[in-house]
Amino acid sequence: MDPGDVRKAFEESGKNGLDVIGFYHSHPDHEVYWSNEDHKAAMWAGTDEPSFPDAINVVISVGADGMKGMAAFVWSAEEHGFIKTDLIES
């Protein structure tokens, strides 16, 4: 999804009293990890600042047998990078 479209979706959701709290994507036939490509996509173009620093980023590993794993990553200002965090089911 184009970053401008994502920003517009955030703005529109706010106008309607909704909160977008994160994003998800899959790594087909690969393990769950925060890749260089994930990092690049989560940053403002040409900068080292995240587009949505408060968003939760969920990565799902999928294979022929279905979901193999899942992890969440959040921006850490202290680490100046994305770090793995716990997911809690409710």
Short mmCIF file of C-alpha atoms in Angstrom, two decimals:
data_model
loop_
_atom_site.label_atom_id
_atom_site.label_comp_id
_atom_site.label_asym_id
_atom_site.label_seq_id
_atom_site.Cartn_x
_atom_site.Cartn_y
_atom_site.Cartn_z
CA MET A 1 0.00 0.00 0.00
CA ASP A 2 1.32 3.42 -0.93
CA PRO A 3 2.43 5.40 2.17
CA GLY A 4 0.28 8.35 1.11
CA ASP A 5 -2.77 6.08 0.97
CA VAL A 6 -1.92 4.72 4.41
CA ARG A 7 -1.68 8.25 5.84
CA LYS A 8 -5.05 9.09 4.24
CA ALA A 9 -6.61 5.96 5.78
CA PHE A 10 -5.29 7.01 9.21
CA GLU A 11 -6.74 10.50 8.79
CA GLU A 12 -10.12 9.23 7.55
CA SER A 13 -10.40 6.69 10.35
CA GLY A 14 -9.76 9.43 12.91
CA LYS A 15 -12.51 11.58 11.43
CA ASN A 16 -14.89 8.64 11.89
CA GLY A 17 -13.90 7.97 15.50
CA LEU A 18 -11.81 4.90 14.64
CA ASP A 19 -8.19 4.16 15.46
CA VAL A 20 -5.83 2.26 13.20
CA ILE A 21 -3.43 0.58 15.58
CA GLY A 22 -1.22 -1.42 13.25
CA PHE A 23 -0.37 -3.27 10.11
CA TYR A 24 0.19 -6.88 9.17
CA HIS A 25 1.83 -8.73 6.33
CA SER A 26 3.03 -12.24 5.62
CA HIS A 27 6.35 -13.88 4.87
CA PRO A 28 5.36 -16.82 2.64
CA ASP A 29 7.66 -19.80 3.10
CA HIS A 30 9.97 -17.85 5.42
CA GLU A 31 10.34 -17.54 9.16
CA VAL A 32 8.96 -14.66 11.22
CA TYR A 33 11.48 -11.83 11.42
CA TRP A 34 11.73 -8.07 10.83
CA SER A 35 13.44 -7.88 7.45
CA ASN A 36 15.42 -5.07 5.86
CA GLU A 37 12.54 -4.71 3.37
CA ASP A 38 10.04 -4.44 6.27
CA HIS A 39 12.21 -1.75 7.85
CA LYS A 40 12.48 0.20 4.60
CA ALA A 41 8.70 0.04 4.03
CA ALA A 42 7.99 1.28 7.56
CA MET A 43 10.14 4.40 7.22
CA TRP A 44 9.48 7.75 5.58
CA ALA A 45 11.20 7.63 2.18
CA GLY A 46 14.77 8.85 2.38
CA THR A 47 14.77 9.13 6.18
CA ASP A 48 15.54 7.03 9.22
CA GLU A 49 12.24 7.94 10.90
CA PRO A 50 9.24 5.58 11.01
CA SER A 51 6.10 6.62 9.14
CA PHE A 52 3.87 5.42 11.98
CA PRO A 53 5.93 5.10 15.17
CA ASP A 54 2.93 4.14 17.32
CA ALA A 55 1.74 1.32 15.05
CA ILE A 56 2.06 -2.37 15.85
CA ASN A 57 3.53 -4.35 12.96
CA VAL A 58 2.51 -8.02 12.84
CA VAL A 59 4.46 -10.43 10.64
CA ILE A 60 2.92 -13.82 9.89
CA SER A 61 4.89 -16.78 8.55
CA VAL A 62 2.79 -18.92 6.21
CA GLY A 63 3.52 -22.10 4.31
CA ALA A 64 1.66 -24.76 2.37
CA ASP A 65 0.30 -26.10 5.68
CA GLY A 66 -0.99 -22.70 6.82
CA MET A 67 0.30 -20.32 9.46
CA LYS A 68 3.68 -21.32 10.90
CA GLY A 69 4.24 -18.42 13.26
CA MET A 70 3.47 -14.83 14.13
CA ALA A 71 5.29 -11.96 15.84
CA ALA A 72 4.73 -8.29 16.53
CA PHE A 73 7.27 -5.51 16.17
CA VAL A 74 7.10 -1.96 17.52
CA TRP A 75 9.26 1.12 17.11
CA SER A 76 11.72 1.75 19.93
CA ALA A 77 12.98 5.32 20.11
CA GLU A 78 15.69 4.15 22.52
CA GLU A 79 16.94 1.50 20.09
CA HIS A 80 16.08 3.67 17.08
CA GLY A 81 14.71 0.56 15.42
CA PHE A 82 11.93 -2.00 15.48
CA ILE A 83 11.96 -4.54 18.27
CA LYS A 84 9.98 -7.70 18.83
CA THR A 85 7.23 -7.46 21.43
CA ASP A 86 4.77 -9.89 22.98
CA LEU A 87 1.31 -10.47 21.55
CA ILE A 88 -1.42 -11.15 24.07
CA GLU A 89 -4.63 -12.83 22.95
CA SER A 90 -7.85 -11.56 24.46
#
